[in-house]
Short mmCIF file of C-alpha atoms and ligand atoms in Angstrom, two decimals:
data_model
loop_
_atom_site.label_atom_id
_atom_site.label_comp_id
_atom_site.label_asym_id
_atom_site.label_seq_id
_atom_site.Cartn_x
_atom_site.Cartn_y
_atom_site.Cartn_z
CA MET D 1 136.58 109.05 77.33
CA GLU D 2 132.93 109.76 76.62
CA HIS D 3 132.83 106.56 74.56
CA THR D 4 134.14 104.49 77.45
CA ILE D 5 131.52 105.87 79.85
CA GLU D 6 128.79 105.18 77.30
CA ARG D 7 130.07 101.66 76.77
CA THR D 8 130.20 101.04 80.51
CA LEU D 9 126.65 102.35 80.97
CA LYS D 10 125.45 100.18 78.08
CA SER D 11 127.08 97.11 79.52
CA VAL D 12 125.56 97.81 82.98
CA GLU D 13 122.16 98.21 81.33
CA GLU D 14 122.65 94.97 79.39
CA GLN D 15 123.63 93.10 82.53
CA ARG D 16 120.53 94.43 84.31
CA ARG D 17 118.36 93.30 81.41
CA ASN D 18 120.00 89.85 81.35
CA ARG D 19 119.53 89.54 85.08
CA GLU D 20 115.87 90.50 84.76
CA GLN D 21 115.39 88.01 81.91
CA LEU D 22 117.02 85.30 83.98
CA GLU D 23 114.83 86.16 86.96
CA ARG D 24 111.73 86.09 84.77
CA ALA D 25 112.76 82.73 83.31
CA GLN D 26 113.36 81.39 86.81
CA GLU D 27 109.99 82.71 87.96
CA ALA D 28 108.30 81.13 84.94
CA LEU D 29 110.02 77.84 85.68
CA ALA D 30 108.98 78.01 89.32
CA TYR D 31 105.41 78.88 88.23
CA ASP D 32 105.34 76.01 85.73
CA ALA D 33 106.61 73.60 88.37
CA LEU D 34 103.61 74.45 90.55
CA HIS D 35 100.84 74.94 87.99
CA ASP D 36 98.94 72.82 85.51
CA LYS D 37 99.42 73.84 81.88
CA LEU D 38 95.94 73.02 80.60
CA THR D 39 93.84 74.63 83.33
CA GLY D 40 96.27 77.19 84.77
CA LEU D 41 95.32 75.95 88.26
CA PRO D 42 97.91 75.14 90.94
CA ASN D 43 99.06 71.55 90.55
CA ARG D 44 99.32 68.58 92.89
CA THR D 45 102.73 69.60 94.30
CA TYR D 46 101.47 73.10 95.13
CA PHE D 47 98.32 71.67 96.70
CA ILE D 48 100.20 69.23 98.91
CA GLN D 49 102.45 72.06 100.13
CA GLU D 50 99.38 74.17 100.97
CA LEU D 51 97.74 71.27 102.76
CA GLN D 52 100.92 70.59 104.70
CA GLN D 53 100.93 74.21 105.91
CA GLU D 54 97.23 74.01 106.81
CA ILE D 55 97.78 70.85 108.88
CA GLN D 56 100.72 72.53 110.62
CA ARG D 57 98.66 75.64 111.34
CA CYS D 58 95.82 73.56 112.79
CA ARG D 59 98.20 71.64 115.01
CA GLU D 60 99.64 74.88 116.35
CA THR D 61 96.25 76.49 116.98
CA SER D 62 94.38 73.25 117.84
CA VAL D 63 91.54 74.47 115.60
CA HIS D 64 90.88 71.99 112.80
CA ASN D 65 88.51 73.96 110.61
CA TYR D 66 89.47 72.99 107.10
CA ALA D 67 88.04 70.66 104.48
CA VAL D 68 89.56 68.93 101.49
CA LEU D 69 87.46 68.00 98.46
CA PHE D 70 88.31 65.64 95.64
CA VAL D 71 86.27 66.66 92.60
CA GLU D 72 86.13 64.16 89.77
CA LEU D 73 84.53 64.70 86.36
CA GLN D 74 82.76 61.58 85.11
CA ARG D 75 81.92 60.92 81.44
CA LEU D 76 85.14 62.53 80.17
CA ASN D 77 86.21 59.30 78.47
CA ALA D 78 82.93 59.17 76.59
CA ILE D 79 83.44 62.79 75.46
CA ALA D 80 87.01 61.99 74.35
CA ASP D 81 85.79 58.87 72.50
CA ASN D 82 82.98 60.69 70.71
CA PHE D 83 84.41 64.19 70.16
CA GLY D 84 88.18 63.76 70.50
CA PHE D 85 90.78 64.52 73.17
CA LEU D 86 90.97 68.24 72.41
CA THR D 87 87.25 68.68 73.08
CA ALA D 88 87.58 66.73 76.34
CA ASP D 89 90.52 68.99 77.27
CA ALA D 90 88.41 72.08 76.56
CA VAL D 91 85.71 70.75 78.91
CA VAL D 92 88.33 70.17 81.63
CA ALA D 93 89.70 73.70 81.20
CA ALA D 94 86.21 75.23 81.35
CA ALA D 95 85.30 73.13 84.40
CA ALA D 96 88.52 74.28 86.11
CA GLN D 97 87.50 77.89 85.47
CA ARG D 98 84.07 77.30 87.02
CA LEU D 99 85.60 75.51 89.99
CA GLN D 100 87.95 78.41 90.58
CA GLU D 101 85.04 80.83 90.52
CA CYS D 102 83.19 78.71 93.15
CA THR D 103 86.28 78.47 95.33
CA PHE D 104 87.65 81.97 94.88
CA HIS D 105 86.64 83.45 98.24
CA HIS D 106 86.94 80.27 100.26
CA GLY D 107 90.21 78.53 99.51
CA THR D 108 92.44 76.95 96.88
CA ALA D 109 91.43 74.83 93.91
CA ALA D 110 94.10 72.71 92.27
CA CYS D 111 94.35 70.33 89.34
CA PHE D 112 95.17 66.87 90.68
CA GLY D 113 95.07 64.66 87.60
CA THR D 114 93.26 64.41 84.28
CA GLY D 115 89.73 65.61 84.99
CA SER D 116 90.20 65.60 88.74
CA PHE D 117 90.66 68.54 91.07
CA THR D 118 91.25 69.12 94.75
CA VAL D 119 89.97 71.99 96.84
CA LEU D 120 91.25 73.16 100.21
CA LEU D 121 88.69 75.16 102.15
CA SER D 122 90.05 76.90 105.16
CA GLY D 123 87.94 78.11 108.10
CA GLY D 124 84.72 80.07 107.95
CA ASP D 125 81.31 79.27 106.56
CA ALA D 126 82.45 77.11 103.69
CA VAL D 127 83.50 74.34 106.06
CA SER D 128 80.47 74.56 108.36
CA GLN D 129 78.16 74.56 105.35
CA ILE D 130 80.09 71.99 103.39
CA SER D 131 77.05 70.34 101.79
CA LEU D 132 75.86 73.68 100.39
CA PHE D 133 79.31 74.35 98.97
CA VAL D 134 79.52 70.86 97.44
CA LYS D 135 76.09 71.20 95.83
CA ALA D 136 77.05 74.61 94.42
CA VAL D 137 80.20 73.09 92.87
CA GLN D 138 78.22 70.19 91.39
CA GLN D 139 75.63 72.53 89.99
CA ALA D 140 78.27 74.78 88.42
CA LEU D 141 80.35 71.98 86.94
CA ASP D 142 77.43 69.85 85.74
CA ALA D 143 75.83 72.71 83.79
CA PRO D 144 76.27 72.11 80.02
CA TYR D 145 79.44 73.27 78.23
CA GLU D 146 79.14 74.85 74.78
CA ILE D 147 82.26 73.75 72.92
CA GLU D 148 82.76 74.00 69.16
CA GLY D 149 79.01 74.08 68.67
CA TYR D 150 78.44 70.99 70.82
CA ARG D 151 76.52 71.01 74.06
CA LEU D 152 78.41 68.69 76.40
CA SER D 153 77.95 67.74 80.01
CA VAL D 154 79.80 65.89 82.75
CA ARG D 155 78.74 64.40 86.10
CA THR D 156 80.71 65.55 89.08
CA THR D 157 81.41 63.27 92.04
CA ILE D 158 82.94 64.74 95.17
CA GLY D 159 84.65 63.09 98.15
CA VAL D 160 85.15 65.29 101.21
CA SER D 161 87.37 64.99 104.26
CA LEU D 162 86.95 67.39 107.15
CA GLY D 163 90.11 68.38 109.03
CA ALA D 164 90.47 66.34 112.21
CA VAL D 165 92.89 66.00 115.09
CA GLY D 166 94.52 62.77 113.95
CA TYR D 167 95.84 63.96 110.59
CA GLU D 168 99.59 64.53 110.54
CA THR D 169 100.41 64.41 106.84
CA PRO D 170 98.70 65.47 103.58
CA GLU D 171 98.82 61.81 102.47
CA GLN D 172 96.60 60.80 105.40
CA VAL D 173 94.03 63.46 104.53
CA LEU D 174 94.13 62.49 100.85
CA ALA D 175 93.65 58.81 101.72
CA SER D 176 90.42 59.74 103.56
CA VAL D 177 89.27 61.90 100.64
CA ASN D 178 89.98 59.00 98.31
CA THR D 179 87.84 56.66 100.42
CA ALA D 180 85.01 59.21 100.51
CA THR D 181 85.25 59.55 96.71
CA PHE D 182 84.85 55.78 96.35
CA TYR D 183 81.55 56.03 98.25
CA ALA D 184 80.53 59.16 96.35
CA LYS D 185 80.79 57.24 93.07
CA ARG D 186 78.53 54.53 94.43
CA ASN D 187 75.94 57.03 95.59
CA LEU D 188 74.45 57.61 92.14
CA LYS D 189 71.86 60.09 93.35
CA ARG D 190 73.83 62.45 95.60
CA ARG D 191 77.28 61.81 94.13
CA TYR D 192 79.11 63.21 97.14
CA GLU D 193 80.15 61.79 100.48
CA VAL D 194 81.92 63.12 103.55
CA PHE D 195 84.50 60.75 105.01
CA THR D 196 83.62 58.85 108.20
CA PRO D 197 85.81 56.41 110.17
CA ALA D 198 83.30 53.64 109.35
CA MET D 199 84.20 54.12 105.67
CA GLN D 200 87.82 53.51 106.50
CA GLU D 201 87.00 50.32 108.38
CA ALA D 202 84.98 49.16 105.39
CA ALA D 203 87.88 50.08 103.07
CA ILE D 204 90.25 47.97 105.17
CA ALA D 205 87.76 45.10 105.13
CA ARG D 206 87.47 45.46 101.34
CA GLY D 207 91.26 45.34 101.03
CA GLN D 208 91.30 42.14 103.08
CA LEU D 209 88.44 40.69 101.04
CA GLU D 210 90.26 41.49 97.79
CA HIS D 211 93.38 39.77 99.09
CA ASP D 212 91.32 36.73 100.14
CA LEU D 213 89.50 36.68 96.78
CA ARG D 214 92.78 36.53 94.86
CA LEU D 215 93.93 33.64 97.01
CA ALA D 216 90.55 31.94 96.67
CA ILE D 217 90.82 31.99 92.88
CA GLU D 218 94.30 30.45 93.04
CA ARG D 219 93.13 27.85 95.54
CA GLU D 220 89.85 27.22 93.71
CA GLU D 221 87.72 27.77 96.80
CA PHE D 222 84.60 28.43 94.70
CA LEU D 223 81.84 25.97 94.04
CA LEU D 224 78.41 26.07 92.46
CA HIS D 225 75.04 25.44 94.02
CA TYR D 226 72.14 24.55 91.76
CA GLN D 227 68.59 25.86 92.05
CA PRO D 228 65.91 23.85 90.22
CA ILE D 229 63.85 25.48 87.47
CA VAL D 230 60.42 23.91 87.10
CA ASP D 231 57.87 23.75 84.27
CA LEU D 232 54.81 25.23 86.01
CA ALA D 233 52.11 23.70 83.81
CA GLU D 234 53.55 20.19 83.85
CA ASN D 235 55.06 20.39 87.33
CA ARG D 236 58.26 18.95 85.93
CA TRP D 237 61.92 19.73 86.57
CA VAL D 238 63.58 21.21 83.47
CA GLY D 239 66.95 22.59 84.54
CA PHE D 240 69.10 24.30 87.16
CA GLU D 241 70.47 27.78 87.64
CA SER D 242 74.04 27.57 88.88
CA LEU D 243 74.84 30.03 91.67
CA ILE D 244 78.38 30.58 92.84
CA ARG D 245 79.43 30.12 96.48
CA TRP D 246 82.76 30.79 98.17
CA GLN D 247 83.90 28.16 100.62
CA HIS D 248 85.97 30.51 102.79
CA PRO D 249 88.52 28.78 105.05
CA THR D 250 87.39 30.69 108.17
CA ARG D 251 84.12 32.46 107.27
CA GLY D 252 82.38 29.35 105.95
CA MET D 253 80.03 29.53 102.94
CA VAL D 254 80.00 33.10 101.61
CA PRO D 255 77.04 34.11 99.35
CA PRO D 256 77.71 35.96 96.07
CA GLY D 257 76.12 39.16 97.40
CA ASP D 258 79.18 39.53 99.64
CA PHE D 259 81.84 39.31 96.93
CA ILE D 260 80.51 39.67 93.35
CA GLU D 261 80.55 43.47 93.44
CA LEU D 262 84.16 43.58 94.64
CA ALA D 263 85.11 40.88 92.14
CA GLU D 264 83.64 43.11 89.43
CA GLN D 265 85.44 46.23 90.66
CA THR D 266 88.76 44.37 90.70
CA GLU D 267 87.95 42.52 87.46
CA LEU D 268 88.65 39.25 89.29
CA ILE D 269 85.16 38.34 88.06
CA ALA D 270 86.64 37.40 84.68
CA GLU D 271 88.67 34.54 86.20
CA MET D 272 85.83 33.66 88.54
CA GLY D 273 83.43 33.54 85.59
CA THR D 274 85.74 31.18 83.67
CA LEU D 275 85.89 28.98 86.75
CA ALA D 276 82.07 28.98 87.08
CA LEU D 277 81.57 28.08 83.41
CA THR D 278 84.12 25.27 83.67
CA MET D 279 82.53 23.86 86.83
CA ALA D 280 79.01 24.05 85.36
CA LEU D 281 80.03 22.24 82.17
CA ARG D 282 81.96 19.57 84.07
CA GLN D 283 78.85 19.02 86.20
CA LEU D 284 76.62 18.92 83.12
CA GLN D 285 78.84 16.24 81.64
CA ASP D 286 78.73 14.23 84.86
CA TRP D 287 74.90 14.42 85.19
CA ARG D 288 74.34 13.67 81.53
CA ASP D 289 76.67 10.67 81.66
CA ARG D 290 75.48 9.26 84.97
CA LEU D 291 71.80 10.05 85.34
CA PRO D 292 69.16 9.07 82.79
CA GLU D 293 66.73 11.33 84.74
CA PHE D 294 68.76 14.37 83.68
CA GLY D 295 67.58 13.78 80.13
CA ASP D 296 67.49 17.01 78.17
CA GLY D 297 67.90 19.18 81.27
CA PHE D 298 69.92 22.39 81.13
CA VAL D 299 72.11 24.50 83.39
CA ASN D 300 72.05 28.30 83.46
CA VAL D 301 75.28 30.17 84.19
CA ASN D 302 75.32 33.84 85.27
CA ILE D 303 77.65 36.09 83.28
CA SER D 304 78.89 39.40 84.66
CA PRO D 305 78.94 42.51 82.44
CA ILE D 306 82.66 42.91 83.18
CA GLN D 307 83.35 39.39 81.97
CA CYS D 308 81.21 40.19 78.96
CA GLY D 309 83.17 43.39 78.24
CA ARG D 310 86.43 41.44 78.25
CA GLY D 311 85.14 39.39 75.33
CA GLY D 312 86.11 35.84 74.45
CA ILE D 313 83.13 34.12 76.11
CA ASP D 314 82.14 32.61 72.75
CA THR D 315 85.55 31.00 72.25
CA LEU D 316 85.68 29.83 75.86
CA VAL D 317 82.20 28.31 75.72
CA LYS D 318 82.94 26.62 72.41
CA SER D 319 86.10 24.98 73.73
CA LEU D 320 84.47 23.95 77.04
CA LEU D 321 81.47 22.41 75.25
CA ALA D 322 83.91 20.41 73.11
CA GLU D 323 86.12 19.47 76.06
CA PHE D 324 83.22 18.09 78.12
CA GLY D 325 81.23 16.72 75.19
CA VAL D 326 78.11 18.69 76.15
CA PRO D 327 75.61 19.84 73.47
CA SER D 328 75.12 23.60 73.33
CA ARG D 329 71.37 23.34 74.06
CA ALA D 330 72.21 22.10 77.58
CA LEU D 331 73.84 25.42 78.48
CA LYS D 332 72.09 28.77 78.94
CA LEU D 333 73.73 32.05 79.87
CA GLU D 334 72.13 34.74 82.01
CA ILE D 335 72.96 38.43 81.95
CA THR D 336 71.09 40.94 84.07
CA GLU D 337 68.81 43.42 82.36
CA SER D 338 70.91 46.35 83.62
CA SER D 339 74.05 44.98 81.94
CA PHE D 340 72.10 43.96 78.85
CA ILE D 341 71.16 47.58 78.13
CA GLN D 342 74.82 48.62 78.30
CA LEU D 343 76.12 46.05 75.80
CA GLU D 344 78.40 47.47 73.12
CA SER D 345 78.25 46.38 69.50
CA ALA D 346 81.29 44.08 69.99
CA ASP D 347 79.46 42.32 72.84
CA ILE D 348 76.37 41.94 70.68
CA ALA D 349 78.47 40.28 67.97
CA MET D 350 79.83 37.91 70.62
CA TRP D 351 76.32 36.98 71.82
CA GLN D 352 75.34 36.41 68.20
CA GLN D 353 78.26 33.96 67.90
CA LEU D 354 77.03 32.16 71.03
CA ALA D 355 73.51 31.98 69.61
CA ASN D 356 74.95 30.56 66.38
CA LEU D 357 76.58 27.87 68.50
CA GLY D 358 73.10 27.09 69.91
CA VAL D 359 73.63 28.55 73.39
CA LYS D 360 70.50 30.35 74.63
CA LEU D 361 70.60 33.75 76.29
CA CYS D 362 68.39 34.73 79.25
CA ILE D 363 67.76 38.25 80.53
CA ASP D 364 67.97 38.03 84.32
CA ASP D 365 66.13 40.28 86.81
CA PHE D 366 63.86 41.48 84.02
CA GLY D 367 61.74 44.50 84.91
CA THR D 368 64.40 46.22 86.99
CA GLY D 369 66.69 47.62 84.29
CA TYR D 370 64.48 49.90 82.18
CA SER D 371 65.50 48.23 78.93
CA CYS D 372 64.41 49.73 75.71
CA LEU D 373 62.09 47.17 74.18
CA SER D 374 63.59 47.52 70.70
CA ARG D 375 66.86 46.28 72.25
CA LEU D 376 65.18 42.93 72.81
CA GLN D 377 65.28 42.41 69.06
CA THR D 378 68.96 43.27 68.62
CA LEU D 379 70.04 40.19 70.55
CA PRO D 380 69.19 36.53 70.13
CA ILE D 381 67.34 36.31 73.45
CA ALA D 382 65.47 33.13 74.35
CA THR D 383 64.22 33.79 77.88
CA LEU D 384 63.08 36.57 80.20
CA LYS D 385 63.44 35.97 83.93
CA ILE D 386 60.94 38.03 85.93
CA ASP D 387 62.74 39.62 88.85
CA SER D 388 61.75 38.21 92.24
CA SER D 389 60.88 41.70 93.52
CA PHE D 390 57.73 41.59 91.35
CA VAL D 391 56.81 38.05 92.28
CA ARG D 392 57.26 38.74 95.98
CA GLY D 393 54.08 40.28 97.31
CA MET D 394 52.32 40.29 93.92
CA LEU D 395 49.24 38.67 95.43
CA ALA D 396 48.74 41.60 97.77
CA ASP D 397 49.72 44.30 95.29
CA PRO D 398 47.69 44.69 92.05
CA GLU D 399 50.44 46.84 90.46
CA ARG D 400 53.08 44.16 90.85
CA LEU D 401 50.66 41.57 89.57
CA GLU D 402 50.01 43.78 86.55
CA ILE D 403 53.75 44.09 85.85
CA VAL D 404 54.16 40.32 86.06
CA GLN D 405 51.24 39.88 83.64
CA ILE D 406 52.74 42.43 81.23
CA ILE D 407 56.13 40.67 81.21
CA ILE D 408 54.48 37.29 80.61
CA SER D 409 52.44 38.72 77.70
CA LEU D 410 55.52 40.46 76.29
CA ALA D 411 57.46 37.19 76.37
CA GLN D 412 54.57 35.31 74.74
CA ASN D 413 54.25 37.92 71.98
CA LEU D 414 57.97 37.89 71.27
CA ASP D 415 58.02 34.10 71.35
CA LEU D 416 60.35 33.97 74.35
CA THR D 417 60.12 31.63 77.31
CA VAL D 418 59.51 33.25 80.68
CA VAL D 419 60.76 32.20 84.11
CA ALA D 420 59.43 33.67 87.37
CA GLU D 421 62.13 34.02 90.04
CA GLY D 422 61.63 33.90 93.79
CA ILE D 423 58.44 31.81 94.04
CA GLU D 424 58.04 31.13 97.74
CA THR D 425 54.44 29.96 98.15
CA LYS D 426 51.99 27.60 96.52
CA ALA D 427 49.59 30.52 95.96
CA GLU D 428 52.27 32.37 93.97
CA ARG D 429 53.03 29.25 91.95
CA ASP D 430 49.32 28.71 91.19
CA GLN D 431 48.80 32.37 90.22
CA LEU D 432 51.81 32.37 87.86
CA GLN D 433 50.69 29.13 86.30
CA ALA D 434 47.21 30.57 85.75
CA MET D 435 48.75 33.64 84.08
CA GLY D 436 50.59 31.43 81.59
CA CYS D 437 54.11 31.73 83.00
CA HIS D 438 56.12 28.81 81.62
CA TYR D 439 58.76 28.20 84.25
CA GLY D 440 59.50 29.10 87.84
CA GLN D 441 62.18 28.84 90.46
CA GLY D 442 62.21 29.72 94.12
CA TYR D 443 62.26 28.43 97.66
CA PHE D 444 58.81 26.89 97.16
CA PHE D 445 60.46 24.25 94.96
CA ALA D 446 63.95 24.33 96.45
CA LYS D 447 66.70 26.63 97.64
CA PRO D 448 70.00 26.51 95.72
CA LEU D 449 71.29 22.98 96.41
CA THR D 450 74.65 21.26 96.66
CA VAL D 451 75.48 18.88 93.81
CA GLU D 452 74.39 15.90 95.92
CA ALA D 453 71.09 17.52 96.96
CA ALA D 454 70.43 18.69 93.39
CA THR D 455 71.02 15.12 92.16
CA THR D 456 68.51 13.77 94.68
CA PHE D 457 66.05 16.51 93.73
CA LEU D 458 66.01 15.66 90.06
CA GLN D 459 65.76 11.95 90.80
CA THR D 460 62.74 12.41 93.08
CA PHE D 461 60.90 15.34 91.52
CA PRO D 462 58.01 15.52 90.69
CA ASN D 463 56.88 12.46 92.66
CA PRO D 464 55.99 14.14 94.97
CA ILE D 465 57.11 17.84 95.04
CA PRO D 466 59.35 18.22 98.06
CA ASN D 467 57.43 20.97 99.84
CA PRO D 468 59.76 23.04 102.00
CA ILE D 469 56.96 24.93 103.72
P1 LIG M 1 70.25 35.85 90.38
O1 LIG M 1 71.01 35.32 89.23
O2 LIG M 1 69.04 36.65 90.10
O3 LIG M 1 69.92 34.60 91.29
C1 LIG M 1 68.78 34.46 92.05
C2 LIG M 1 69.05 34.74 93.50
O4 LIG M 1 67.82 34.70 94.21
C3 LIG M 1 69.96 33.72 94.18
O5 LIG M 1 70.70 34.40 95.19
C4 LIG M 1 68.95 32.78 94.80
O6 LIG M 1 69.46 32.06 95.91
C5 LIG M 1 67.89 33.75 95.26
N1 LIG M 1 66.57 33.10 95.35
C6 LIG M 1 66.10 32.13 94.58
N2 LIG M 1 64.84 31.80 94.94
C7 LIG M 1 64.51 32.62 95.96
C8 LIG M 1 63.33 32.77 96.77
O7 LIG M 1 62.34 32.08 96.62
N3 LIG M 1 63.36 33.73 97.72
C9 LIG M 1 64.44 34.51 97.92
N4 LIG M 1 64.40 35.43 98.89
N5 LIG M 1 65.59 34.40 97.19
C10 LIG M 1 65.60 33.45 96.21
P2 LIG M 1 72.25 34.20 95.34
O8 LIG M 1 72.62 32.77 95.11
O9 LIG M 1 72.63 34.83 96.63
O10 LIG M 1 72.81 35.03 94.12
C11 LIG M 1 72.66 36.41 94.08
C12 LIG M 1 73.12 36.96 92.76
O11 LIG M 1 74.52 36.80 92.59
C13 LIG M 1 72.52 36.27 91.56
O12 LIG M 1 71.22 36.74 91.32
C14 LIG M 1 73.49 36.64 90.47
O13 LIG M 1 73.21 37.94 89.99
C15 LIG M 1 74.80 36.69 91.23
N6 LIG M 1 75.51 35.44 90.94
C16 LIG M 1 75.36 34.23 91.50
N7 LIG M 1 76.21 33.35 90.95
C17 LIG M 1 76.92 34.01 90.01
C18 LIG M 1 77.96 33.63 89.08
O14 LIG M 1 78.39 32.47 88.99
N8 LIG M 1 78.46 34.62 88.28
C19 LIG M 1 77.97 35.89 88.34
N9 LIG M 1 78.51 36.81 87.52
N10 LIG M 1 77.00 36.27 89.18
C20 LIG M 1 76.48 35.34 90.01
MG1 LIG M 2 70.59 34.59 87.57
MG1 LIG M 3 67.67 37.09 89.00
#
């Protein structure tokens, strides 16, 4: 009898324990479903539920005093590349901890993706003093991390959306935060932005532009204009810089400033660049075949850093030179100084291949990119192009004049040719010539010209110089 009671009690106890274990397992599962393993923060699903409740609460009370932040750690890829994934993970986990400390009294921080977090601030001071809060988060997260004896740092960009009447779903709020983050990444100094409706309009316009750009590549709506480059001492035409234009079906001729950046962001620049190279070489062939005046003239083609990073320019150039029967000395490639300083070793090998082919390399917009001078020797550079911002106004500004003189001397000492961009007046031309600048281009000689106008230019120049002023 006693045994039976004992057995029953034991079995009841066992059942209770099993039930508790099951409950704990269920709780753990529910916790795991709503939390990020690496950082321990609430995850995206949890955050969206919270945001949904916040939107609901605001609609009921008609008080929209919340803010959502998208916090993104930049430079993580570089850390992973140089120190390994585990080190990058440790940085993310430590950053999450710091973010949670910043957010603790004000709202919820969640892990949204690899190296990206969201924060929901609800009511109170944090929302009214959003810029102070954002700066505090940036300061906390950007402070160095000591991991496995390394001192590592990230750069934090933050997009913010303030709660507003129109939001009905978390997705709408997150779309605004996403747009603000896009602008935050472009604002290299402040690295944060608060969403405004104008940003959304611009985002829609960008979407439309991207759509149009894709079509334009398919339909080959691009063409090149050619701006003469002139030997200043001999007053003689020597070559053209090709500059891309978009013949838009409704907007007319669109300048590159309106689409190159987007083409780079969407990587459409790679196809556009191939198109530009093909057009330039076809034109070179035509001029060389048809016009004795073209002689040993050359055409410069601008190359985007994105196109460069994709590789294969050497093979493309080689096959195009062969296809159009153009000697390599008739083609020059331009990369801007700011992209030149970012070239990886694979890119440098590619430029070396191009130099071996006999294609010359020019550094465009020189003086604006803070290049390390020793870098000039790692690449087979032939030409420096002085950025027009130095040429413009140099006659009234001794500092600019000094910079121009320094670049000319640098080029002479390194045995490079030097081209001044943006010459608009005779006085600027004369000054540059007196300082020993070899070549120049600018509105003083001619604006970028259509093929027909460029043909006329080289047939008539230099007798006399067509003076646009
Ligand atoms: P860039 O290569 O530095 O080209 C010089 C720009 O200065 C051209 O603007 C030209 O029209 C303008 N310019 C020339 N002389 C003068 C002058 O005397 N005064 C003034 N105010 N401006 C002058 P554009 O054609 O609008 O091109 C802008 C930039 O777009 C180029 O700067 C280049 O970075 C980029 N770009 C143009 N074509 C291509 C291309 O085929 N591929 C790539 N990747 N980029 C291109
Ligand atoms: Mg250029
Ligand atoms: Mg330039």
